[in-house]
Short mmCIF file of C-alpha atoms and ligand atoms in Angstrom, two decimals:
data_model
loop_
_atom_site.label_atom_id
_atom_site.label_comp_id
_atom_site.label_asym_id
_atom_site.label_seq_id
_atom_site.Cartn_x
_atom_site.Cartn_y
_atom_site.Cartn_z
CA MET A 1 -10.07 -23.33 11.08
CA ASP A 2 -7.48 -24.45 13.56
CA ILE A 3 -3.88 -23.13 13.80
CA VAL A 4 -2.00 -25.34 16.25
CA ALA A 5 1.24 -24.12 17.93
CA THR A 6 2.57 -22.69 14.67
CA THR A 7 6.01 -21.11 14.33
CA LYS A 8 7.52 -19.40 11.28
CA THR A 9 11.20 -18.49 11.20
CA TYR A 10 13.64 -17.10 8.65
CA VAL A 11 17.31 -17.98 8.97
CA MET A 12 19.73 -15.29 7.71
CA GLY A 13 23.37 -16.13 8.20
CA GLU A 14 23.78 -16.70 11.94
CA ARG A 15 20.56 -14.89 12.86
CA THR A 16 17.09 -16.39 13.07
CA PHE A 17 14.10 -14.03 12.65
CA TYR A 18 10.90 -15.23 14.33
CA ALA A 19 7.87 -14.02 12.39
CA LEU A 20 5.47 -16.27 14.40
CA ARG A 21 6.13 -17.92 17.79
CA GLU A 22 3.94 -20.91 18.81
CA VAL A 23 0.74 -19.26 17.58
CA SER A 24 -2.60 -21.07 18.16
CA LEU A 25 -5.91 -19.74 16.81
CA GLN A 26 -9.38 -21.18 16.20
CA VAL A 27 -11.87 -19.51 13.82
CA GLU A 28 -15.43 -20.85 13.36
CA HIS A 29 -16.96 -21.19 9.89
CA GLY A 30 -18.86 -17.94 9.07
CA GLU A 31 -16.94 -15.84 11.62
CA PHE A 32 -15.57 -12.37 10.83
CA VAL A 33 -12.14 -11.87 12.42
CA ALA A 34 -9.86 -8.79 12.22
CA VAL A 35 -6.13 -9.21 12.88
CA VAL A 36 -4.47 -6.08 14.25
CA GLY A 37 -1.00 -5.17 15.57
CA PRO A 38 2.13 -3.12 14.95
CA SER A 39 4.16 -3.18 11.76
CA GLY A 40 6.30 -6.33 11.68
CA SER A 41 4.26 -8.20 14.29
CA GLY A 42 3.46 -11.18 12.04
CA LYS A 43 0.00 -10.37 10.65
CA SER A 44 0.73 -11.01 6.96
CA THR A 45 2.72 -14.11 7.85
CA LEU A 46 -0.28 -15.53 9.75
CA LEU A 47 -2.64 -14.77 6.84
CA ASN A 48 -0.30 -16.38 4.32
CA LEU A 49 -0.29 -19.62 6.35
CA ILE A 50 -4.10 -19.65 6.63
CA ALA A 51 -4.47 -19.00 2.88
CA GLY A 52 -2.02 -21.76 2.00
CA ILE A 53 0.37 -19.29 0.34
CA ASP A 54 3.24 -20.17 2.72
CA ARG A 55 4.09 -23.10 5.03
CA PRO A 56 4.96 -23.00 8.75
CA THR A 57 8.41 -23.97 10.11
CA SER A 58 6.58 -26.10 12.72
CA GLY A 59 2.98 -26.63 13.89
CA GLU A 60 -0.26 -27.53 12.06
CA VAL A 61 -2.69 -25.55 9.90
CA TRP A 62 -6.21 -27.03 9.52
CA VAL A 63 -8.87 -25.29 7.41
CA GLY A 64 -12.37 -26.60 6.74
CA GLY A 65 -11.54 -29.91 8.45
CA ARG A 66 -8.49 -30.49 6.25
CA ARG A 67 -4.82 -30.23 7.13
CA ILE A 68 -3.36 -27.91 4.51
CA ASP A 69 0.30 -27.37 5.53
CA THR A 70 1.22 -30.90 4.39
CA LEU A 71 -0.64 -30.83 1.04
CA SER A 72 1.44 -31.08 -2.15
CA GLU A 73 1.88 -27.87 -4.21
CA ASN A 74 -0.68 -29.12 -6.71
CA ALA A 75 -3.27 -30.16 -4.14
CA LEU A 76 -2.76 -26.84 -2.30
CA ALA A 77 -3.28 -24.80 -5.51
CA ARG A 78 -6.47 -26.74 -6.25
CA TRP A 79 -7.74 -26.31 -2.69
CA ARG A 80 -7.00 -22.57 -2.77
CA GLY A 81 -8.65 -22.09 -6.17
CA SER A 82 -12.04 -23.16 -4.91
CA GLN A 83 -11.95 -22.52 -1.14
CA VAL A 84 -10.17 -19.22 -0.62
CA GLY A 85 -10.21 -15.70 -2.08
CA VAL A 86 -7.12 -13.67 -1.14
CA VAL A 87 -6.51 -9.91 -1.31
CA PHE A 88 -2.74 -9.50 -0.87
CA GLN A 89 -1.21 -6.50 0.92
CA PHE A 90 0.36 -5.36 -2.37
CA PHE A 91 -2.27 -6.68 -4.73
CA GLN A 92 -0.06 -8.87 -7.00
CA LEU A 93 -2.16 -8.10 -10.07
CA LEU A 94 -0.70 -9.61 -13.26
CA PRO A 95 0.81 -6.60 -15.02
CA THR A 96 0.21 -7.80 -18.59
CA LEU A 97 -3.48 -8.64 -18.06
CA THR A 98 -6.23 -6.02 -18.13
CA VAL A 99 -8.51 -5.34 -15.18
CA LEU A 100 -11.20 -7.69 -16.59
CA GLU A 101 -8.68 -10.41 -17.47
CA ASN A 102 -7.21 -10.28 -13.94
CA VAL A 103 -10.70 -10.98 -12.53
CA LEU A 104 -11.46 -13.73 -15.09
CA LEU A 105 -8.21 -15.56 -14.40
CA PRO A 106 -9.28 -17.35 -11.16
CA MET A 107 -12.38 -18.58 -13.02
CA GLN A 108 -10.25 -19.84 -15.92
CA LEU A 109 -7.90 -21.66 -13.54
CA ARG A 110 -10.80 -23.25 -11.72
CA SER A 111 -12.45 -24.29 -15.01
CA LEU A 112 -9.57 -26.75 -15.38
CA TRP A 113 -11.34 -28.75 -12.67
CA GLY A 114 -14.92 -28.06 -13.68
CA GLY A 115 -15.91 -24.49 -12.75
CA SER A 116 -17.29 -22.08 -15.35
CA VAL A 117 -15.92 -18.80 -16.75
CA ASP A 118 -18.61 -16.16 -16.36
CA ARG A 119 -17.86 -12.75 -17.91
CA GLY A 120 -21.14 -11.40 -16.57
CA ARG A 121 -20.13 -12.21 -13.00
CA ALA A 122 -16.67 -10.68 -13.51
CA GLY A 123 -18.26 -7.47 -14.78
CA ALA A 124 -20.75 -7.42 -11.91
CA VAL A 125 -18.03 -7.81 -9.26
CA LEU A 126 -16.02 -4.97 -10.83
CA GLU A 127 -19.14 -2.83 -10.90
CA ARG A 128 -19.64 -3.61 -7.19
CA VAL A 129 -16.18 -2.11 -6.41
CA GLY A 130 -16.72 0.92 -8.65
CA MET A 131 -14.29 -0.11 -11.39
CA SER A 132 -16.51 -0.78 -14.40
CA SER A 133 -15.16 2.21 -16.38
CA HIS A 134 -11.61 0.81 -16.30
CA LEU A 135 -12.15 -2.77 -17.61
CA HIS A 136 -9.59 -2.65 -20.41
CA LYS A 137 -6.81 -0.87 -18.55
CA LEU A 138 -3.58 -2.51 -17.38
CA PRO A 139 -2.67 -2.32 -13.66
CA SER A 140 0.05 0.27 -14.50
CA GLU A 141 -2.70 2.57 -15.80
CA LEU A 142 -4.61 2.61 -12.53
CA SER A 143 -4.23 4.62 -9.35
CA GLY A 144 -3.24 2.89 -6.09
CA GLY A 145 -6.76 2.63 -4.73
CA GLU A 146 -8.08 1.44 -8.09
CA ARG A 147 -5.59 -1.44 -8.09
CA GLN A 148 -6.64 -2.37 -4.58
CA ARG A 149 -10.27 -2.57 -5.62
CA VAL A 150 -9.43 -4.76 -8.63
CA ALA A 151 -7.53 -7.10 -6.30
CA LEU A 152 -10.64 -7.32 -4.11
CA ALA A 153 -12.85 -8.08 -7.14
CA ARG A 154 -10.47 -10.85 -8.20
CA ALA A 155 -10.66 -12.45 -4.73
CA LEU A 156 -14.45 -12.62 -5.11
CA ALA A 157 -14.36 -14.08 -8.64
CA ASN A 158 -15.12 -17.68 -7.61
CA ASP A 159 -17.45 -16.71 -4.76
CA PRO A 160 -15.23 -18.63 -2.26
CA PRO A 161 -16.45 -19.67 1.23
CA ILE A 162 -13.37 -18.07 2.87
CA LEU A 163 -12.25 -14.50 2.17
CA ILE A 164 -8.77 -13.44 3.37
CA ALA A 165 -7.63 -9.82 2.98
CA ASP A 166 -4.48 -7.95 4.04
CA GLU A 167 -5.11 -4.22 4.63
CA PRO A 168 -7.96 -4.06 2.07
CA THR A 169 -8.59 -0.32 2.66
CA GLY A 170 -4.94 0.76 3.13
CA ASN A 171 -4.91 2.83 -0.08
CA LEU A 172 -8.48 4.05 0.00
CA ASP A 173 -10.02 7.35 1.09
CA THR A 174 -12.76 7.33 3.72
CA ALA A 175 -15.67 7.22 1.29
CA THR A 176 -14.25 4.53 -1.01
CA GLY A 177 -13.06 2.62 2.07
CA GLY A 178 -16.59 2.75 3.48
CA ASP A 179 -17.89 1.05 0.35
CA VAL A 180 -15.35 -1.74 0.72
CA ILE A 181 -16.23 -2.22 4.41
CA ARG A 182 -19.89 -2.64 3.41
CA LEU A 183 -18.85 -5.30 0.94
CA PHE A 184 -17.06 -7.31 3.64
CA ARG A 185 -20.11 -7.09 5.87
CA GLU A 186 -22.30 -8.35 3.03
CA GLN A 187 -19.93 -11.28 2.52
CA HIS A 188 -20.07 -12.07 6.22
CA GLU A 189 -23.87 -11.80 6.29
CA ALA A 190 -23.99 -14.19 3.31
CA GLY A 191 -22.29 -16.78 5.56
CA LYS A 192 -18.66 -16.47 4.37
CA THR A 193 -15.73 -16.73 6.74
CA VAL A 194 -13.85 -13.42 6.61
CA ILE A 195 -10.33 -12.97 8.06
CA LEU A 196 -8.60 -9.69 7.41
CA VAL A 197 -5.69 -7.57 8.62
CA THR A 198 -6.42 -3.91 9.16
CA HIS A 199 -5.10 -0.95 11.12
CA GLU A 200 -8.30 1.00 10.43
CA ARG A 201 -10.45 1.18 13.57
CA ARG A 202 -13.74 1.36 11.66
CA LEU A 203 -13.08 -1.90 9.85
CA ALA A 204 -11.57 -3.68 12.86
CA ASN A 205 -14.65 -2.88 14.93
CA VAL A 206 -17.07 -4.20 12.31
CA ALA A 207 -15.57 -7.69 12.75
CA SER A 208 -17.11 -10.10 15.28
CA ARG A 209 -13.79 -10.21 17.13
CA ARG A 210 -10.20 -8.95 16.96
CA VAL A 211 -6.96 -10.93 17.20
CA ARG A 212 -4.10 -8.76 18.49
CA MET A 213 -0.53 -9.58 17.51
CA LEU A 214 2.79 -8.43 18.95
CA ASP A 215 6.28 -9.75 18.07
CA GLY A 216 4.92 -12.89 16.48
CA ARG A 217 2.54 -13.83 19.33
CA ILE A 218 -1.23 -13.52 19.82
CA GLN A 219 -2.15 -11.28 22.77
CA ALA A 220 -5.08 -11.73 25.16
CA GLY A 221 -8.28 -9.71 24.59
CA ASP A 222 -10.51 -9.50 21.50
CA GLY A 223 -12.56 -6.35 22.28
CA PRO A 224 -13.02 -3.37 19.94
CA LEU A 225 -10.19 -0.91 19.23
CA THR A 226 -10.57 2.28 21.19
CA GLU A 227 -7.79 4.72 20.30
CA MET B 1 6.25 26.27 -6.14
CA ASP B 2 3.83 27.27 -8.86
CA ILE B 3 1.65 24.87 -10.90
CA VAL B 4 0.05 26.85 -13.71
CA ALA B 5 -3.09 25.56 -15.52
CA THR B 6 -1.71 22.04 -15.72
CA THR B 7 -3.52 19.18 -17.48
CA LYS B 8 -2.51 15.52 -17.67
CA THR B 9 -4.30 13.14 -20.03
CA TYR B 10 -3.86 9.53 -21.13
CA VAL B 11 -5.10 8.54 -24.57
CA MET B 12 -6.30 4.92 -24.82
CA GLY B 13 -7.65 4.03 -28.27
CA GLU B 14 -10.49 6.48 -28.89
CA ARG B 15 -10.88 7.42 -25.22
CA THR B 16 -8.99 10.15 -23.38
CA PHE B 17 -8.67 9.85 -19.59
CA TYR B 18 -8.20 13.15 -17.78
CA ALA B 19 -6.08 12.64 -14.66
CA LEU B 20 -5.69 16.45 -14.11
CA ARG B 21 -7.81 19.25 -15.60
CA GLU B 22 -6.37 22.80 -15.67
CA VAL B 23 -4.96 22.53 -12.16
CA SER B 24 -3.28 25.63 -10.61
CA LEU B 25 -1.60 25.56 -7.18
CA GLN B 26 0.91 27.74 -5.33
CA VAL B 27 2.94 26.43 -2.36
CA GLU B 28 5.31 28.70 -0.37
CA HIS B 29 8.77 27.53 0.62
CA GLY B 30 8.60 25.88 4.06
CA GLU B 31 4.84 25.21 3.86
CA PHE B 32 3.28 21.85 4.87
CA VAL B 33 0.48 20.88 2.48
CA ALA B 34 -1.70 17.73 2.56
CA VAL B 35 -3.45 16.62 -0.65
CA VAL B 36 -6.67 14.68 -0.02
CA GLY B 37 -9.45 13.27 -2.20
CA PRO B 38 -11.15 10.09 -3.43
CA SER B 39 -9.38 7.20 -5.11
CA GLY B 40 -8.61 8.11 -8.73
CA SER B 41 -9.01 11.88 -8.22
CA GLY B 42 -5.50 12.76 -9.43
CA LYS B 43 -3.48 13.06 -6.21
CA SER B 44 -0.52 10.84 -7.22
CA THR B 45 -0.50 12.39 -10.69
CA LEU B 46 -0.16 15.88 -9.15
CA LEU B 47 2.67 14.74 -6.85
CA ASN B 48 4.54 13.09 -9.72
CA LEU B 49 4.47 16.37 -11.69
CA ILE B 50 5.72 18.38 -8.69
CA ALA B 51 8.52 15.87 -8.04
CA GLY B 52 9.60 15.89 -11.69
CA ILE B 53 8.81 12.17 -12.07
CA ASP B 54 6.27 12.82 -14.86
CA ARG B 55 5.51 15.66 -17.30
CA PRO B 56 2.20 17.47 -17.87
CA THR B 57 0.27 17.26 -21.16
CA SER B 58 -0.07 21.09 -21.01
CA GLY B 59 0.63 23.87 -18.49
CA GLU B 60 3.75 24.83 -16.47
CA VAL B 61 5.43 23.44 -13.36
CA TRP B 62 7.78 25.83 -11.49
CA VAL B 63 9.64 24.71 -8.34
CA GLY B 64 12.14 26.82 -6.39
CA GLY B 65 12.04 29.55 -9.07
CA ARG B 66 12.89 27.12 -11.85
CA ARG B 67 10.66 25.71 -14.58
CA ILE B 68 11.08 21.94 -14.35
CA ASP B 69 8.62 20.48 -16.89
CA THR B 70 10.84 21.55 -19.78
CA LEU B 71 14.17 20.35 -18.33
CA SER B 72 16.02 17.57 -20.16
CA GLU B 73 15.95 14.09 -18.57
CA ASN B 74 19.50 14.55 -17.33
CA ALA B 75 18.96 18.01 -15.89
CA LEU B 76 15.71 16.81 -14.25
CA ALA B 77 17.47 13.82 -12.63
CA ARG B 78 20.21 16.12 -11.30
CA TRP B 79 17.66 18.61 -9.99
CA ARG B 80 15.66 15.84 -8.28
CA GLY B 81 18.77 14.27 -6.74
CA SER B 82 19.58 17.37 -4.69
CA GLN B 83 16.24 19.21 -4.31
CA VAL B 84 13.57 16.59 -3.71
CA GLY B 85 13.05 13.49 -1.56
CA VAL B 86 10.14 11.31 -2.74
CA VAL B 87 8.25 8.54 -0.93
CA PHE B 88 6.27 6.76 -3.66
CA GLN B 89 2.84 5.25 -3.00
CA PHE B 90 4.29 1.77 -3.61
CA PHE B 91 7.79 2.40 -2.35
CA GLN B 92 9.80 1.33 -5.45
CA LEU B 93 12.66 -0.02 -3.36
CA LEU B 94 15.35 -1.70 -5.47
CA PRO B 95 14.72 -5.41 -4.88
CA THR B 96 18.35 -6.54 -5.15
CA LEU B 97 19.75 -3.93 -2.74
CA THR B 98 19.61 -4.30 1.04
CA VAL B 99 17.82 -1.84 3.30
CA LEU B 100 21.06 0.05 3.98
CA GLU B 101 22.10 0.03 0.31
CA ASN B 102 18.69 1.41 -0.73
CA VAL B 103 19.23 4.37 1.61
CA LEU B 104 22.86 4.91 0.52
CA LEU B 105 21.95 4.94 -3.17
CA PRO B 106 20.67 8.55 -3.38
CA MET B 107 23.90 9.67 -1.71
CA GLN B 108 26.00 7.68 -4.18
CA LEU B 109 24.07 9.16 -7.12
CA ARG B 110 24.52 12.65 -5.78
CA SER B 111 28.24 12.10 -5.15
CA LEU B 112 28.62 12.03 -8.95
CA TRP B 113 28.11 15.81 -8.74
CA GLY B 114 29.91 16.47 -5.50
CA GLY B 115 27.86 15.26 -2.53
CA SER B 116 29.28 12.80 0.01
CA VAL B 117 28.30 9.23 0.92
CA ASP B 118 27.76 9.10 4.67
CA ARG B 119 27.07 5.64 6.14
CA GLY B 120 26.61 7.19 9.56
CA ARG B 121 23.79 9.38 8.32
CA ALA B 122 22.15 6.44 6.51
CA GLY B 123 22.23 4.41 9.72
CA ALA B 124 20.87 7.34 11.75
CA VAL B 125 17.92 7.89 9.39
CA LEU B 126 17.05 4.17 9.51
CA GLU B 127 17.27 4.28 13.31
CA ARG B 128 14.89 7.26 13.26
CA VAL B 129 12.23 5.16 11.44
CA GLY B 130 12.76 2.13 13.67
CA MET B 131 14.50 -0.05 11.10
CA SER B 132 18.06 -0.41 12.42
CA SER B 133 17.66 -4.15 13.14
CA HIS B 134 16.92 -4.92 9.49
CA LEU B 135 19.87 -3.19 7.72
CA HIS B 136 21.06 -6.22 5.73
CA LYS B 137 17.66 -7.53 4.64
CA LEU B 138 16.33 -7.34 1.10
CA PRO B 139 12.94 -5.62 0.54
CA SER B 140 11.32 -9.04 -0.05
CA GLU B 141 12.28 -10.00 3.52
CA LEU B 142 10.40 -7.10 5.08
CA SER B 143 6.78 -6.60 6.05
CA GLY B 144 4.67 -3.98 4.25
CA GLY B 145 5.06 -1.32 6.90
CA GLU B 146 8.78 -1.99 7.19
CA ARG B 147 9.23 -1.36 3.45
CA GLN B 148 7.29 1.87 3.74
CA ARG B 149 9.59 3.10 6.48
CA VAL B 150 12.70 2.23 4.45
CA ALA B 151 11.24 4.24 1.54
CA LEU B 152 10.81 7.20 3.90
CA ALA B 153 14.40 6.89 5.14
CA ARG B 154 15.66 6.83 1.56
CA ALA B 155 13.76 10.06 0.77
CA LEU B 156 15.58 11.74 3.67
CA ALA B 157 19.03 10.45 2.67
CA ASN B 158 20.23 13.71 1.06
CA ASP B 159 18.41 15.95 3.53
CA PRO B 160 16.51 17.63 0.65
CA PRO B 161 14.72 21.00 1.01
CA ILE B 162 11.49 19.53 -0.43
CA LEU B 163 9.90 16.30 0.86
CA ILE B 164 7.10 14.72 -1.23
CA ALA B 165 5.25 11.65 0.08
CA ASP B 166 2.30 9.62 -1.27
CA GLU B 167 0.29 7.93 1.51
CA PRO B 168 3.34 7.60 3.84
CA THR B 169 1.32 5.94 6.62
CA GLY B 170 -0.95 3.82 4.41
CA ASN B 171 0.57 0.52 5.61
CA LEU B 172 1.28 1.50 9.19
CA ASP B 173 -0.58 0.82 12.43
CA THR B 174 -1.60 3.74 14.61
CA ALA B 175 1.49 3.74 16.81
CA THR B 176 4.05 3.36 14.02
CA GLY B 177 2.06 5.87 11.95
CA GLY B 178 2.24 8.34 14.83
CA ASP B 179 6.02 8.12 14.78
CA VAL B 180 6.10 8.88 11.07
CA ILE B 181 3.76 11.86 11.53
CA ARG B 182 6.12 13.25 14.17
CA LEU B 183 8.98 12.92 11.68
CA PHE B 184 7.11 15.00 9.06
CA ARG B 185 6.40 17.68 11.65
CA GLU B 186 10.08 17.77 12.57
CA GLN B 187 11.02 18.17 8.91
CA HIS B 188 8.51 21.01 8.57
CA GLU B 189 9.78 22.72 11.76
CA ALA B 190 13.32 22.46 10.35
CA GLY B 191 12.14 24.63 7.44
CA LYS B 192 11.55 21.99 4.76
CA THR B 193 8.67 22.19 2.29
CA VAL B 194 6.46 19.12 2.82
CA ILE B 195 3.78 18.04 0.33
CA LEU B 196 2.05 14.74 0.97
CA VAL B 197 -1.04 12.76 -0.03
CA THR B 198 -2.94 11.13 2.80
CA HIS B 199 -6.40 9.86 3.57
CA GLU B 200 -5.57 9.72 7.27
CA ARG B 201 -7.31 12.55 9.13
CA ARG B 202 -4.63 12.86 11.83
CA LEU B 203 -1.89 13.49 9.30
CA ALA B 204 -4.00 15.72 7.04
CA ASN B 205 -4.86 17.96 9.99
CA VAL B 206 -1.23 18.34 11.07
CA ALA B 207 -0.46 20.09 7.77
CA SER B 208 -0.73 23.91 7.53
CA ARG B 209 -3.43 23.51 4.85
CA ARG B 210 -5.23 20.90 2.78
CA VAL B 211 -5.72 20.74 -0.98
CA ARG B 212 -8.87 18.79 -1.91
CA MET B 213 -9.06 17.01 -5.24
CA LEU B 214 -12.01 15.58 -7.15
CA ASP B 215 -12.02 14.21 -10.72
CA GLY B 216 -8.73 15.87 -11.61
CA ARG B 217 -9.63 19.33 -10.25
CA ILE B 218 -8.73 21.24 -7.07
CA GLN B 219 -11.77 22.09 -4.95
CA ALA B 220 -12.33 25.24 -2.88
CA GLY B 221 -11.64 25.19 0.88
CA ASP B 222 -8.47 24.18 2.76
CA GLY B 223 -9.79 23.68 6.31
CA PRO B 224 -9.20 20.56 8.47
CA LEU B 225 -10.90 17.23 7.70
CA THR B 226 -13.85 16.62 9.96
CA GLU B 227 -15.34 13.19 9.22
N1 LIG C 301 -1.25 5.43 -17.65
C1 LIG C 301 -2.56 5.70 -17.43
N2 LIG C 301 -3.46 5.48 -18.41
C2 LIG C 301 -4.76 5.76 -18.22
N3 LIG C 301 -5.28 6.29 -17.08
C3 LIG C 301 -4.43 6.52 -16.07
C4 LIG C 301 -3.03 6.26 -16.16
N4 LIG C 301 -2.44 6.58 -15.00
C5 LIG C 301 -3.43 7.04 -14.19
N5 LIG C 301 -4.62 7.01 -14.84
C6 LIG C 301 -5.94 7.46 -14.32
O1 LIG C 301 -5.82 8.77 -13.80
C7 LIG C 301 -6.66 8.90 -12.64
C8 LIG C 301 -5.85 9.55 -11.53
O2 LIG C 301 -4.87 8.67 -11.03
P1 LIG C 301 -4.03 8.99 -9.69
O3 LIG C 301 -3.05 7.88 -9.53
O4 LIG C 301 -3.49 10.37 -9.72
O5 LIG C 301 -5.18 8.90 -8.55
P2 LIG C 301 -5.07 9.06 -6.98
O6 LIG C 301 -5.87 10.26 -6.58
O7 LIG C 301 -3.67 9.00 -6.54
O8 LIG C 301 -5.88 7.76 -6.45
P3 LIG C 301 -5.56 6.70 -5.24
O9 LIG C 301 -6.05 7.39 -3.99
O10 LIG C 301 -6.43 5.52 -5.64
O11 LIG C 301 -4.11 6.39 -5.22
C9 LIG C 301 -7.16 7.50 -12.29
O12 LIG C 301 -8.54 7.39 -12.54
C10 LIG C 301 -6.36 6.57 -13.15
O13 LIG C 301 -7.14 5.47 -13.58
N1 LIG C 302 11.83 -13.65 4.10
C1 LIG C 302 12.03 -13.05 5.31
N2 LIG C 302 13.26 -13.07 5.85
C2 LIG C 302 13.47 -12.50 7.07
N3 LIG C 302 12.52 -11.89 7.81
C3 LIG C 302 11.28 -11.84 7.31
C4 LIG C 302 10.95 -12.41 6.03
N4 LIG C 302 9.64 -12.17 5.78
C5 LIG C 302 9.16 -11.49 6.86
N5 LIG C 302 10.14 -11.30 7.78
C6 LIG C 302 10.01 -10.64 9.08
O1 LIG C 302 8.94 -11.20 9.79
C7 LIG C 302 8.28 -10.18 10.55
C8 LIG C 302 6.77 -10.30 10.33
O2 LIG C 302 6.41 -9.88 9.01
P1 LIG C 302 4.89 -9.67 8.58
O3 LIG C 302 4.94 -9.34 7.12
O4 LIG C 302 4.06 -10.82 8.99
O5 LIG C 302 4.48 -8.38 9.45
P2 LIG C 302 3.12 -7.55 9.47
O6 LIG C 302 2.55 -7.68 10.85
O7 LIG C 302 2.27 -7.92 8.32
O8 LIG C 302 3.62 -6.04 9.33
P3 LIG C 302 3.06 -4.77 8.45
O9 LIG C 302 1.93 -4.20 9.26
O10 LIG C 302 4.27 -3.86 8.40
O11 LIG C 302 2.63 -5.25 7.10
C9 LIG C 302 8.85 -8.83 10.10
O12 LIG C 302 9.65 -8.26 11.10
C10 LIG C 302 9.67 -9.16 8.87
O13 LIG C 302 10.84 -8.36 8.82
MG1 LIG C 303 1.70 -7.00 6.57
MG1 LIG C 304 -2.50 7.59 -5.54
#
């Protein structure tokens, strides 16, 4: 993965907000990277560009040897469906689908181009995140941490090579959060590329390196968090 | 505040989910209480009953010498508007109102019964949470942590005697979270009653006591968190 001199701005009236300023970042296949930094520093924006959810104002985004920021909407959706699993900061579960249906959906979308829909795998992934007694509930009938775990299960549905997560333990207590951290380590040990945003020291220090952000720029230094 | 043998259940087909089971809890005026416990243990459900956002299946909820679970919708909304400030676990900012408008709204609602709308105070509260350079943005134009801080500012708009917050630092980095913790301490030192859910040890241990929940019940012991 190669982010080359990427900027993201938002124009509001006469003002221009800079979410990212000339950011460059290389991540090797199979690496585990944690992105840390203050609120508003550009972490989610960076993740959205890497996941192909948003496009940069200028610069280039290459993932898996392919340039993705110039792909058409259709090609980008197809690429995402098979290459990337994303856990959004606020989950974005489909409110009218049950827990199980939300996890089956990425499989159904991918089956349009040849994948298979596997209920057994969907159930197993939900069991792995401790949610198998809530399969037929709607997102509105779950607690905050339960929704977060369903969002994680959905990101794993197609067993993608790249896993991108934005504060995946933000709504979880220490014990439940510990379970989720173990899951990310297992994904990494299975050879997946894992890129996540976290402000939790435990999780940040499990990654192979840290990328520190401040006011839309990447800072020097990738050592463990100490405070 | 007095919660008396309160149960909350959800019936789904033949199954009944117990979110709270015969919970009793007393909180003195001016106390600072932190509610902790695993994901799905009933923390948000308890807070929603105390804040008058939801009603129990059985039991009684008394706040400030008044029984609130039997109030009419109108009376409950009026009571909430002047007595309680709530920071929801997922913010619930109004998407079509700007940051400043979201904070002015509780004042405007209260002015129906005699309060005043004070733009100066709204600006000051937003300054206090570090959001004064985003006043005219919509919630969709903010980062996760920025939205959380706007939700906190809104809860303080009417300077209520009771402040209820559900994971108020869940989306914040250590430094920004530290600022928010200081704000809760200031509210407590000013004589407000503060009841919040958190899984963050720092914040839980700043409270005067902790209430531990598990599977819808309150556990014994209110000492500091150690792990
Ligand atoms: N409308 C509903 N229908 C069925 N079950 C529900 C409903 N709302 C909540 N629940 C269940 O009640 C339990 C308690 O939920 P609550 O939101 O209080 O948990 P919590 O302690 O706040 O958890 P978290 O830390 O994950 O936010 C959960 O297991 C949840 O699935
Ligand atoms: N549509 C938009 N219009 C204007 N500004 C925006 C927009 N989207 C994001 N921003 C700004 O870009 C900056 C970076 O946002 P981003 O969501 O990447 O931050 P973050 O590091 O993820 O923060 P947090 O830890 O609070 O989630 C923020 O200051 C935000 O206000
Ligand atoms: Mg973010
Ligand atoms: Mg909750």
